[in-house]
Structures are given as C-alpha cells and as structure tokens.
mmCIF file of N, CA, C and O in Angstrom:
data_model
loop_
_atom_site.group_PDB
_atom_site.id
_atom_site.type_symbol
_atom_site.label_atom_id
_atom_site.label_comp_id
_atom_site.label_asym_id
_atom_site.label_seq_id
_atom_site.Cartn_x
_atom_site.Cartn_y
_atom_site.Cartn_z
ATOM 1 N N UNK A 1 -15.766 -6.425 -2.848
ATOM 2 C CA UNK A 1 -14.801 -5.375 -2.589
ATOM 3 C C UNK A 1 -13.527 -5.681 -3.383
ATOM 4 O O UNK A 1 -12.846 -6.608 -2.946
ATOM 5 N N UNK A 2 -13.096 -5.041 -4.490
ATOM 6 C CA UNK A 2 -11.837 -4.941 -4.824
ATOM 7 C C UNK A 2 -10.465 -5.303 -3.927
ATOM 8 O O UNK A 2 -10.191 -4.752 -2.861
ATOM 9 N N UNK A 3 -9.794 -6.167 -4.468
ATOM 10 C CA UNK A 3 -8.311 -6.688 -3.921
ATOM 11 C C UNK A 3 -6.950 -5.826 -4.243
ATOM 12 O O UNK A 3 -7.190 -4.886 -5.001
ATOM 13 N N UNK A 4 -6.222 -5.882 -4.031
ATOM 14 C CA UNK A 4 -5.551 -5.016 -3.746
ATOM 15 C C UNK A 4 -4.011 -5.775 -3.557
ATOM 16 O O UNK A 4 -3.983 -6.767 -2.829
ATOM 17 N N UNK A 5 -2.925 -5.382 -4.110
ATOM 18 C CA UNK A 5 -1.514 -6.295 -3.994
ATOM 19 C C UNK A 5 -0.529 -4.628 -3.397
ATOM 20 O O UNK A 5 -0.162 -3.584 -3.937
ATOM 21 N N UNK A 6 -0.454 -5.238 -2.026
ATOM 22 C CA UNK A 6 0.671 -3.982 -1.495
ATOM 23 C C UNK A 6 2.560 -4.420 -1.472
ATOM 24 O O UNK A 6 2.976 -5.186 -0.603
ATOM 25 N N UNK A 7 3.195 -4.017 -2.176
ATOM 26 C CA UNK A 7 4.694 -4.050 -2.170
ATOM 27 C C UNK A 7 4.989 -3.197 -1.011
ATOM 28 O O UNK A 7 4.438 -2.100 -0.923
ATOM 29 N N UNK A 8 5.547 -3.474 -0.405
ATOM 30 C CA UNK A 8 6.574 -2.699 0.423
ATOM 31 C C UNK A 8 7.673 -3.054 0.587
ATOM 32 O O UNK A 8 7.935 -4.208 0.928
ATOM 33 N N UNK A 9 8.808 -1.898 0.328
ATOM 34 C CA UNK A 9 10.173 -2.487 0.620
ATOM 35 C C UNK A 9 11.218 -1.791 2.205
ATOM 36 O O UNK A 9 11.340 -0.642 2.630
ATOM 37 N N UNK A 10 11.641 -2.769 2.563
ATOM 38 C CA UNK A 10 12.481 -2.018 3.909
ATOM 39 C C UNK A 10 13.715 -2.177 3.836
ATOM 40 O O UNK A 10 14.274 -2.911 3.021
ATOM 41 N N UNK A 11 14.250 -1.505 4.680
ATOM 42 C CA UNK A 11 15.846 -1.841 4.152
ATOM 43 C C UNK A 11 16.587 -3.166 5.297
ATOM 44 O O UNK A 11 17.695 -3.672 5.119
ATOM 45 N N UNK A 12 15.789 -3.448 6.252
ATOM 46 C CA UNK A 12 16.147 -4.766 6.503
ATOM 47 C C UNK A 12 14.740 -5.448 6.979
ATOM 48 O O UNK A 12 13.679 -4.830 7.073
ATOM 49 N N UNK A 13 14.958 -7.079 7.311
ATOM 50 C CA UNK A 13 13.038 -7.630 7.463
ATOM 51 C C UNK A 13 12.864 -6.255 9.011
ATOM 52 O O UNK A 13 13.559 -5.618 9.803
ATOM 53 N N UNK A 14 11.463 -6.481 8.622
ATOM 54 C CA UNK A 14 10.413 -5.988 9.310
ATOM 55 C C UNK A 14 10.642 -6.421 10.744
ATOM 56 O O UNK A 14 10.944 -5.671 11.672
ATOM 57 N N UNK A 15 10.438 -7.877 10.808
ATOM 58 C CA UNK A 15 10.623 -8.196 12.374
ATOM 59 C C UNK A 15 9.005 -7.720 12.993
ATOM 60 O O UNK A 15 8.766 -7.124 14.043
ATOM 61 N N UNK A 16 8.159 -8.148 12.083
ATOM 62 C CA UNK A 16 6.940 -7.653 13.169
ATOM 63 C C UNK A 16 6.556 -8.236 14.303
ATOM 64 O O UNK A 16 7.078 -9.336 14.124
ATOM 65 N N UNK A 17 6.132 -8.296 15.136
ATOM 66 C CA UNK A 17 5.800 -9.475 16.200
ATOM 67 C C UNK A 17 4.233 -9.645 16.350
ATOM 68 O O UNK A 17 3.456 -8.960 15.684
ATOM 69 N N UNK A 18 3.785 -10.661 17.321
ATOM 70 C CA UNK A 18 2.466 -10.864 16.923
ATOM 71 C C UNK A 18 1.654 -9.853 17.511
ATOM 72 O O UNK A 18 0.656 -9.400 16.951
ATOM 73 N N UNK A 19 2.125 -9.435 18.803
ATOM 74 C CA UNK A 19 1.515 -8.193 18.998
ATOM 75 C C UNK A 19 1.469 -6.818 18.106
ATOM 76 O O UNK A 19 0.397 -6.214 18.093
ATOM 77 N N UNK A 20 2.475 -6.336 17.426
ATOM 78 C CA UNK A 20 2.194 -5.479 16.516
ATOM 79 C C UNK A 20 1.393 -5.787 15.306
ATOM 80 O O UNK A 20 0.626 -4.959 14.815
ATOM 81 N N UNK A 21 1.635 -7.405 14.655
ATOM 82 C CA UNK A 21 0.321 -7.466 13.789
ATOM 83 C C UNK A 21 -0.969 -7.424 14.185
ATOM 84 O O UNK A 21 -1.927 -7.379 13.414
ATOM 85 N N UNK A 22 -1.037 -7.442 15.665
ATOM 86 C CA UNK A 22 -2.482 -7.502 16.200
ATOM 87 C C UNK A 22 -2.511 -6.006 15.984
ATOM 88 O O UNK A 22 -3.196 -5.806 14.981
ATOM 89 N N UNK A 23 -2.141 -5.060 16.401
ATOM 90 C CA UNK A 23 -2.232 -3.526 16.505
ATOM 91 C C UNK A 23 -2.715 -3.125 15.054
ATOM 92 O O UNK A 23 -3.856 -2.743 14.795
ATOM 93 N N UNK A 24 -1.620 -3.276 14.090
ATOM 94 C CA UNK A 24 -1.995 -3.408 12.534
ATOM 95 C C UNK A 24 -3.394 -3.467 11.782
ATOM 96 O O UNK A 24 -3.965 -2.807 10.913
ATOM 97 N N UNK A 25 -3.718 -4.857 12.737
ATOM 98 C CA UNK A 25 -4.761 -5.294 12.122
ATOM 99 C C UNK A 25 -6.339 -4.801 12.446
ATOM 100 O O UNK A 25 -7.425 -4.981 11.895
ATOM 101 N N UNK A 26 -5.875 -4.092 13.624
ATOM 102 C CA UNK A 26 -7.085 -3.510 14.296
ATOM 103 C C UNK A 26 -7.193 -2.256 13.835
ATOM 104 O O UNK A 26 -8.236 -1.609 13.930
ATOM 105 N N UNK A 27 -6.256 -1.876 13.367
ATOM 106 C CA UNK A 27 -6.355 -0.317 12.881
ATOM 107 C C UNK A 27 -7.062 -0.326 11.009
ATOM 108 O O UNK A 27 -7.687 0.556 10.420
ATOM 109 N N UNK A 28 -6.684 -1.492 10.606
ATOM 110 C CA UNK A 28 -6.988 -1.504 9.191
ATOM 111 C C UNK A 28 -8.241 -2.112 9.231
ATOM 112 O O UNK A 28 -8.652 -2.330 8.092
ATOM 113 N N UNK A 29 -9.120 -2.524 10.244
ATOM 114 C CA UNK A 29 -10.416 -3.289 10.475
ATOM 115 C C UNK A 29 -11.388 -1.727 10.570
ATOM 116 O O UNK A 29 -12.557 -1.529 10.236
ATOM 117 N N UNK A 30 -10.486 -0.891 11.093
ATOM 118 C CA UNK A 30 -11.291 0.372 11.693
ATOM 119 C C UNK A 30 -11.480 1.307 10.486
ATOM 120 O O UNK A 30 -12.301 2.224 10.456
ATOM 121 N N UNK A 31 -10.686 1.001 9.555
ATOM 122 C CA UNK A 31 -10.205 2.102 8.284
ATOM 123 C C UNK A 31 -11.617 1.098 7.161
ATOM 124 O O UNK A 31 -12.071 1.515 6.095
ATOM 125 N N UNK A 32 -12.005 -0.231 7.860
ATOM 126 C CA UNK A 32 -12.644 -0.873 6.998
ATOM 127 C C UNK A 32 -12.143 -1.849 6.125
ATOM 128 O O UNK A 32 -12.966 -2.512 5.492
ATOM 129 N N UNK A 33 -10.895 -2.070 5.967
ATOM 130 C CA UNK A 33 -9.669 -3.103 4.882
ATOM 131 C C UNK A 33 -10.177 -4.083 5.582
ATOM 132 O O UNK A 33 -11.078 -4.114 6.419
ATOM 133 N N UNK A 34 -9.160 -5.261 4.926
ATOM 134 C CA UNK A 34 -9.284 -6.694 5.357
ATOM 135 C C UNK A 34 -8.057 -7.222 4.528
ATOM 136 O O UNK A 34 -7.862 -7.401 3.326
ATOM 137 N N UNK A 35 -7.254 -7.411 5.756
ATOM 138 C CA UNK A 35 -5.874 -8.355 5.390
ATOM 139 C C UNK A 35 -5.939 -9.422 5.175
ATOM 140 O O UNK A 35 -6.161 -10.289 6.020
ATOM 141 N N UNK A 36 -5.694 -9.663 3.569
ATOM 142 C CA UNK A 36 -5.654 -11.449 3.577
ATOM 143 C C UNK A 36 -4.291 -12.231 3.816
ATOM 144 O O UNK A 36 -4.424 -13.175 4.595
ATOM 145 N N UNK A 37 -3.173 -12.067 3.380
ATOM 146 C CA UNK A 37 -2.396 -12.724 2.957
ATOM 147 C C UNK A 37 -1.154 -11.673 3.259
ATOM 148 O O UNK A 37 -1.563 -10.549 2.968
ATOM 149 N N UNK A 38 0.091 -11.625 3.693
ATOM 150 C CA UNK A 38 1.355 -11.468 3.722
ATOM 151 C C UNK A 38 2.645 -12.495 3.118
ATOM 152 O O UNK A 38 2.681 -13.689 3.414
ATOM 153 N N UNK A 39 3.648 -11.859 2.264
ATOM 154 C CA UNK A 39 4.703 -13.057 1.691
ATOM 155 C C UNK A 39 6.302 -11.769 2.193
ATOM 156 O O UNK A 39 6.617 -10.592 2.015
ATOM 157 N N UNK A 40 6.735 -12.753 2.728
ATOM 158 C CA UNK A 40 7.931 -12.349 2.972
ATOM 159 C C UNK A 40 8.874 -12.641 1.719
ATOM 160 O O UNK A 40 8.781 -13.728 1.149
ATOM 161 N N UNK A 41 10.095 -11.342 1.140
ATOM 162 C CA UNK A 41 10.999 -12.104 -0.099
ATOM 163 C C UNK A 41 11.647 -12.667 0.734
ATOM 164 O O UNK A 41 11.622 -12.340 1.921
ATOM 165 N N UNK A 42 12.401 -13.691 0.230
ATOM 166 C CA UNK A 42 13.641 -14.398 0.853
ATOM 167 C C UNK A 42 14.821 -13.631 1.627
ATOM 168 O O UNK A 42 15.523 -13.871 2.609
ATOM 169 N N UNK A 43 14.655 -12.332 0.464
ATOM 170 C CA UNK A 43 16.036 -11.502 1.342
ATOM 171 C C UNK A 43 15.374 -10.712 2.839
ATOM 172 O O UNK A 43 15.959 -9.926 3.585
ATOM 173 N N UNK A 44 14.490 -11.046 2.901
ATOM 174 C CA UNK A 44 13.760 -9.995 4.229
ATOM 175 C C UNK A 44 12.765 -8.149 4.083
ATOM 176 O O UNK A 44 11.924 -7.426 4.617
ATOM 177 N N UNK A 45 13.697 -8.279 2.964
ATOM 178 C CA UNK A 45 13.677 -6.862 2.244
ATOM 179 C C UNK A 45 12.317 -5.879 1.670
ATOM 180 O O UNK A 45 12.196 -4.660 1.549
ATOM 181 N N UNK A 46 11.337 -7.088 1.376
ATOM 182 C CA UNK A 46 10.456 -6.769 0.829
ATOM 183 C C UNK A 46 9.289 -7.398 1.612
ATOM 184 O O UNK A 46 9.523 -8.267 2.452
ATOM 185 N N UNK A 47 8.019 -6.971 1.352
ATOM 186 C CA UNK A 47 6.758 -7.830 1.549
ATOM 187 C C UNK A 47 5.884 -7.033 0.536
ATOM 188 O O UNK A 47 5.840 -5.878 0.113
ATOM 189 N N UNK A 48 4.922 -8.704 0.269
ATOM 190 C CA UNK A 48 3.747 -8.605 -0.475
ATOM 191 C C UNK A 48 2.534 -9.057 -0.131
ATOM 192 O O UNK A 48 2.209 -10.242 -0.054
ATOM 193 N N UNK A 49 1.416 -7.499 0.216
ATOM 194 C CA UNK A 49 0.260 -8.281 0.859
ATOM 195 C C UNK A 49 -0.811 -7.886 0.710
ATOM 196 O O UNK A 49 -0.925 -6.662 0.654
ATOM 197 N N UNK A 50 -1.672 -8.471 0.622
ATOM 198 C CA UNK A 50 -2.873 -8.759 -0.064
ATOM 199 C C UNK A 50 -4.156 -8.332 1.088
ATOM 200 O O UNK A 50 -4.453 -8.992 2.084
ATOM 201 N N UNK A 51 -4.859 -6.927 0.594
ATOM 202 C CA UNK A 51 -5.970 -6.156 0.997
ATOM 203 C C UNK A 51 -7.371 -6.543 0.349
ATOM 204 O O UNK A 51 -7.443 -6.885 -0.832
ATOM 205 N N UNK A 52 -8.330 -6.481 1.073
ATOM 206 C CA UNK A 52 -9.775 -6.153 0.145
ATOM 207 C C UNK A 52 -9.766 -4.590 1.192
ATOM 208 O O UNK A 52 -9.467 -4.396 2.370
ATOM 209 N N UNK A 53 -10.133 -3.898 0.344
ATOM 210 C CA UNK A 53 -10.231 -2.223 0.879
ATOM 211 C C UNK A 53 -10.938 -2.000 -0.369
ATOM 212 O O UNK A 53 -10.935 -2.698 -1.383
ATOM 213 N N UNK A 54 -11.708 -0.616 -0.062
ATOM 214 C CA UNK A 54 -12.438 -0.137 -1.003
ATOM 215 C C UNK A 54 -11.791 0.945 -1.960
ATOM 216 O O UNK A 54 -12.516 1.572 -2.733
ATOM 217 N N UNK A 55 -10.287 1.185 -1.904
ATOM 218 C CA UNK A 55 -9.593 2.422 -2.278
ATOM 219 C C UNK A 55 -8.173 2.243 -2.540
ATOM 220 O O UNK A 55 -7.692 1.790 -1.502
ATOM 221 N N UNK A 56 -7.033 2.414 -3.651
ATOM 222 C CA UNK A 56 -5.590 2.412 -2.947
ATOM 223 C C UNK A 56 -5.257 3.153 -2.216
ATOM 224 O O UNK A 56 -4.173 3.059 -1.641
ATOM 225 N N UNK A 57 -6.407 4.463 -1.953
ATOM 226 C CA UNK A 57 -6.129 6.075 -0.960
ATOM 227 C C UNK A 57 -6.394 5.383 0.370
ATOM 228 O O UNK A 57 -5.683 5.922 1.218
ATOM 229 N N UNK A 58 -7.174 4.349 0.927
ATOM 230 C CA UNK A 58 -7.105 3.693 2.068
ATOM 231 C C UNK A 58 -6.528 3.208 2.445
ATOM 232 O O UNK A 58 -6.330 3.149 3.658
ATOM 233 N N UNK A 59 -5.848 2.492 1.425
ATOM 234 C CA UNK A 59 -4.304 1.785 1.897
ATOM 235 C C UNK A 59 -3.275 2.715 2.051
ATOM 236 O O UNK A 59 -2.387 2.525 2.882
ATOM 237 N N UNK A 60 -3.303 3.704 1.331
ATOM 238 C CA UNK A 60 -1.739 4.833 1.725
ATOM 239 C C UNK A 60 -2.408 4.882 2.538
ATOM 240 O O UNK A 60 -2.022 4.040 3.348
ATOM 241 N N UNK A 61 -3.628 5.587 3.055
ATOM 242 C CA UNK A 61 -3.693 6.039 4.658
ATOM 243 C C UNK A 61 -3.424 4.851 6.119
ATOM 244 O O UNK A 61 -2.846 5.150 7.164
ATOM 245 N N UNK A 62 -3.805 4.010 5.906
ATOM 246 C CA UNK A 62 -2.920 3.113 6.526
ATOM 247 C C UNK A 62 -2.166 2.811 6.804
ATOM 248 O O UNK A 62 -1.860 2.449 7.940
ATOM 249 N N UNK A 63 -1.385 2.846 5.608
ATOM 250 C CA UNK A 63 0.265 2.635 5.725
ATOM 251 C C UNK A 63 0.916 4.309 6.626
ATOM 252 O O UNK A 63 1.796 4.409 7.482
ATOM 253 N N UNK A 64 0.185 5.231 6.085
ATOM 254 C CA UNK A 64 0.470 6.497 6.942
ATOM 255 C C UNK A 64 0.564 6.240 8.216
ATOM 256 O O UNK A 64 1.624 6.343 8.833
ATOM 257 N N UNK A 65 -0.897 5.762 8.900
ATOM 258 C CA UNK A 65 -0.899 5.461 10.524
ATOM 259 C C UNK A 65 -0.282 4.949 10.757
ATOM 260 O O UNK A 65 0.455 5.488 11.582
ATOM 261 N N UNK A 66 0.180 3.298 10.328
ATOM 262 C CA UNK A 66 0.901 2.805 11.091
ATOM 263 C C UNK A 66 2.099 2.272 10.737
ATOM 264 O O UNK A 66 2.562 1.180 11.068
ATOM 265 N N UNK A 67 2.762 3.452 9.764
ATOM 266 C CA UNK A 67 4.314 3.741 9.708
ATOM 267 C C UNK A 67 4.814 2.755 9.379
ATOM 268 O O UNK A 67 5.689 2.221 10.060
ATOM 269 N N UNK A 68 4.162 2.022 7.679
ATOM 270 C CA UNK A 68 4.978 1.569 7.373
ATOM 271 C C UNK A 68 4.798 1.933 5.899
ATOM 272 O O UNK A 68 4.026 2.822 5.541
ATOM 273 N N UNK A 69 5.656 1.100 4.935
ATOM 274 C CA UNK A 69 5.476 1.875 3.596
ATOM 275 C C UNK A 69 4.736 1.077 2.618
ATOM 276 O O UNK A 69 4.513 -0.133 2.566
ATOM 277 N N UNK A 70 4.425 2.004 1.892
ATOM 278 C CA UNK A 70 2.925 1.328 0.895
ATOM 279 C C UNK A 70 3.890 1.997 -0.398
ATOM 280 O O UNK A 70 3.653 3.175 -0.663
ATOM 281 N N UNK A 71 4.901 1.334 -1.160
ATOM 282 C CA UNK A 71 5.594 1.695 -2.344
ATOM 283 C C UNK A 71 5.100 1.509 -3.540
ATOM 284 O O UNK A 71 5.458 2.117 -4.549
ATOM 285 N N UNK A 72 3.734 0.134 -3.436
ATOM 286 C CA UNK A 72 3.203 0.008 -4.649
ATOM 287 C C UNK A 72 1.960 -0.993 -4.609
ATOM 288 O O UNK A 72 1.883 -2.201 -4.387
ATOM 289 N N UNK A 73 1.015 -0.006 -4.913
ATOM 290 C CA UNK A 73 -0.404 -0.477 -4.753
ATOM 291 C C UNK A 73 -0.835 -0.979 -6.149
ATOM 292 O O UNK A 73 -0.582 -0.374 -7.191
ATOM 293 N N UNK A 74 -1.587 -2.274 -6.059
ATOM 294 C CA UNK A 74 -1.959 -2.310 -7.636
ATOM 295 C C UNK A 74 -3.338 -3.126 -7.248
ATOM 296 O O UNK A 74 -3.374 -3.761 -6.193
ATOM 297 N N UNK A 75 -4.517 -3.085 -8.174
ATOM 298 C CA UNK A 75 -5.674 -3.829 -8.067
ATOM 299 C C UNK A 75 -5.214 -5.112 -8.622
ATOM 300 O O UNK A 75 -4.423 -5.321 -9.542
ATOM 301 N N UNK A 76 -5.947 -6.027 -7.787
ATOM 302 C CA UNK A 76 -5.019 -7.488 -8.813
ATOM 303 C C UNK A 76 -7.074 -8.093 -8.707
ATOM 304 O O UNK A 76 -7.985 -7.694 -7.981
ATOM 305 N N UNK A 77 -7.035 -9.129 -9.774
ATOM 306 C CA UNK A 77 -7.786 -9.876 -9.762
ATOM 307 C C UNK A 77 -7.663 -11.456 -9.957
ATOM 308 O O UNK A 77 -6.658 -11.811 -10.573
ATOM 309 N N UNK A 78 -8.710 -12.661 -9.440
ATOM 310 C CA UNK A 78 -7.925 -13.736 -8.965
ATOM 311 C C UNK A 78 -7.804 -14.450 -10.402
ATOM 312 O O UNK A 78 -8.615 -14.384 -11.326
ATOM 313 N N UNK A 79 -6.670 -15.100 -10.358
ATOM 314 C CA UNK A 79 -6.310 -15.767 -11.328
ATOM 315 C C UNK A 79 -5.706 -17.440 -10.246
ATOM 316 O O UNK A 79 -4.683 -17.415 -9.563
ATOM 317 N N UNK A 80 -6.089 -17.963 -10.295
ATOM 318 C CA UNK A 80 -6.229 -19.338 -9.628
ATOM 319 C C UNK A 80 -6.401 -20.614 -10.010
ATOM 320 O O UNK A 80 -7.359 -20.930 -10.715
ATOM 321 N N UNK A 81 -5.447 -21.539 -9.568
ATOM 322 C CA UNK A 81 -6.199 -22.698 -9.725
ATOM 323 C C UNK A 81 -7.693 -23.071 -9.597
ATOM 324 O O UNK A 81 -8.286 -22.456 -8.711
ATOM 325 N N UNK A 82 -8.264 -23.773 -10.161
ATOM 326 C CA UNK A 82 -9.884 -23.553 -10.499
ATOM 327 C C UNK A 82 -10.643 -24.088 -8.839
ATOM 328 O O UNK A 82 -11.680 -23.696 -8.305
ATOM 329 N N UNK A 83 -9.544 -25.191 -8.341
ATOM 330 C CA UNK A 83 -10.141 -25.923 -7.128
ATOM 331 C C UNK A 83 -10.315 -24.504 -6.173
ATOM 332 O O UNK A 83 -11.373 -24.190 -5.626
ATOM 333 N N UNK A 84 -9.336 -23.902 -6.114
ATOM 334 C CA UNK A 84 -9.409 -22.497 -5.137
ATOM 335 C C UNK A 84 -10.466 -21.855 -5.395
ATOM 336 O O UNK A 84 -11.187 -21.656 -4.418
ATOM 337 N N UNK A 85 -10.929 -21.328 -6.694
ATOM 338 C CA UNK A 85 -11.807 -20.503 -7.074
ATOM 339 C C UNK A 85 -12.928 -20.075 -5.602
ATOM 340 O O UNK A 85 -12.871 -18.975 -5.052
ATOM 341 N N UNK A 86 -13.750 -21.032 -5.232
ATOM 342 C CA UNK A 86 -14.572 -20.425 -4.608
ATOM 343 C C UNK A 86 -13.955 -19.871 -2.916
ATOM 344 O O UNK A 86 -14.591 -19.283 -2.040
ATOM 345 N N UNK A 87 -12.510 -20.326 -2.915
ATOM 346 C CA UNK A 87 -12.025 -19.264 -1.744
ATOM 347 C C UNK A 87 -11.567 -18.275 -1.761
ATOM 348 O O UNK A 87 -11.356 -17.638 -0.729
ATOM 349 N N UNK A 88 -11.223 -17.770 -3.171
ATOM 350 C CA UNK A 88 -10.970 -16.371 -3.110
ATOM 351 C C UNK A 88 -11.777 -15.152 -2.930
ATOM 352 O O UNK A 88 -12.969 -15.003 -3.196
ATOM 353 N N UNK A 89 -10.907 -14.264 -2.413
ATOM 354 C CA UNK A 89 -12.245 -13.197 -2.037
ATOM 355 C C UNK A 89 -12.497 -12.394 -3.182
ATOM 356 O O UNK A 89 -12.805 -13.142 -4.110
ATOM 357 N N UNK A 90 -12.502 -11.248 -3.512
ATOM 358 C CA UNK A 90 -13.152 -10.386 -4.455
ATOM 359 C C UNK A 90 -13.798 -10.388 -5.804
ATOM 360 O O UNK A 90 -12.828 -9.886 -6.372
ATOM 361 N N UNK A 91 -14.266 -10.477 -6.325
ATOM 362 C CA UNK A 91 -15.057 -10.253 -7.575
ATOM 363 C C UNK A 91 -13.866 -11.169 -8.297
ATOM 364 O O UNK A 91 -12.651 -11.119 -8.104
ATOM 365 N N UNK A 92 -14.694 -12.093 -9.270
ATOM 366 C CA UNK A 92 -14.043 -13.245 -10.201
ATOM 367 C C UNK A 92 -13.383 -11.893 -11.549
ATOM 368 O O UNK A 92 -13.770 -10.812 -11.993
ATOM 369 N N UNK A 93 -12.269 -12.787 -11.734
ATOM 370 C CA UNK A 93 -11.321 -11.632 -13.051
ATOM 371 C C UNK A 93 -12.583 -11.683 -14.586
ATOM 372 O O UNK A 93 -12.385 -11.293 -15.737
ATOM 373 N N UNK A 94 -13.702 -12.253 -14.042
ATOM 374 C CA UNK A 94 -14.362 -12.452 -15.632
ATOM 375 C C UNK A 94 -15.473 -11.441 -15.039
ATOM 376 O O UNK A 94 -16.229 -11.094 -15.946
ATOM 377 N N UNK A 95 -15.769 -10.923 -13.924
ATOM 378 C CA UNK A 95 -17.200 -9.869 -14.106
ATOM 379 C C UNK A 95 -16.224 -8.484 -14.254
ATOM 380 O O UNK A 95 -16.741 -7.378 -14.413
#
C-alpha cells in the first residue's frame, strides 16, 4: 500500500489527548488507512504524519471527519538507513 506524508498546519499545537488519538485512529482503521508515525514542529504549529492509505482522496476524507486539516498530501517513498530497510512499510523506492 502506498505511503503517504500528511502536513498539517494549526495556528496553535493541537493538544491532542490520548483519548482523541484513540477516536482518530479508529475512524482511519474504518476508512482502511494506517497511521504510522506523527512529528510535532518545535513551534507546535505544524505536524507531519505518515499514512499507508490507498488514496490522497482518503486522507482528505479523513481529515474531513475528523476536523482536522490535511494542507499537504504527498506520496513519499522509503529512503532509509539500510539497517531499517526491512521495517519500513510500503513498497521499496526501487520497485
């Protein structure tokens, strides 16, 4: 399944709590995605996080439900230290 790098920007941090990432995560399990990875910027402002979904139209719809913003979807493929290689998820950047 194709990976996926989501930007979103807010105008202050998020503040999610663990119960709302649980909510999140159940809704994007149902849509079929799979959340790997979240990075907070330093200023709070932003996050960057990392989908296997079959679509970027699945991820806006997601971000639709559960109201937050999807500003910039891009397919990424893994580029890694070689030891990582076999933990990354989606299709290697060479097929």
């Amino acid at each position: 399944m194709p990976v996926y790098l989501v930007e979103r920007n807010f105008d202050q941090d998020p503040k999610l709590t663990p119960e709302g990432n649980d909510q999140i995560n159940a809704i994007t399990d149902e849509l079929g995605a799979h959340w790997l990875a979240s990075f907070l910027s330093a200023d709070g402002k932003k996050t960057y996080c990392l989908y296997e979904a079959r679509s970027p139209e699945l991820l806006k719809e997601h971000s639709r439900i559960v109201g937050i913003p999807a500003d910039e979807i891009v397919q990424v493929n893994r580029f890694w230290p070689t030891a990582a290689d076999d933990d990354w998820p989606g299709p290697p950047d060479d097929k």
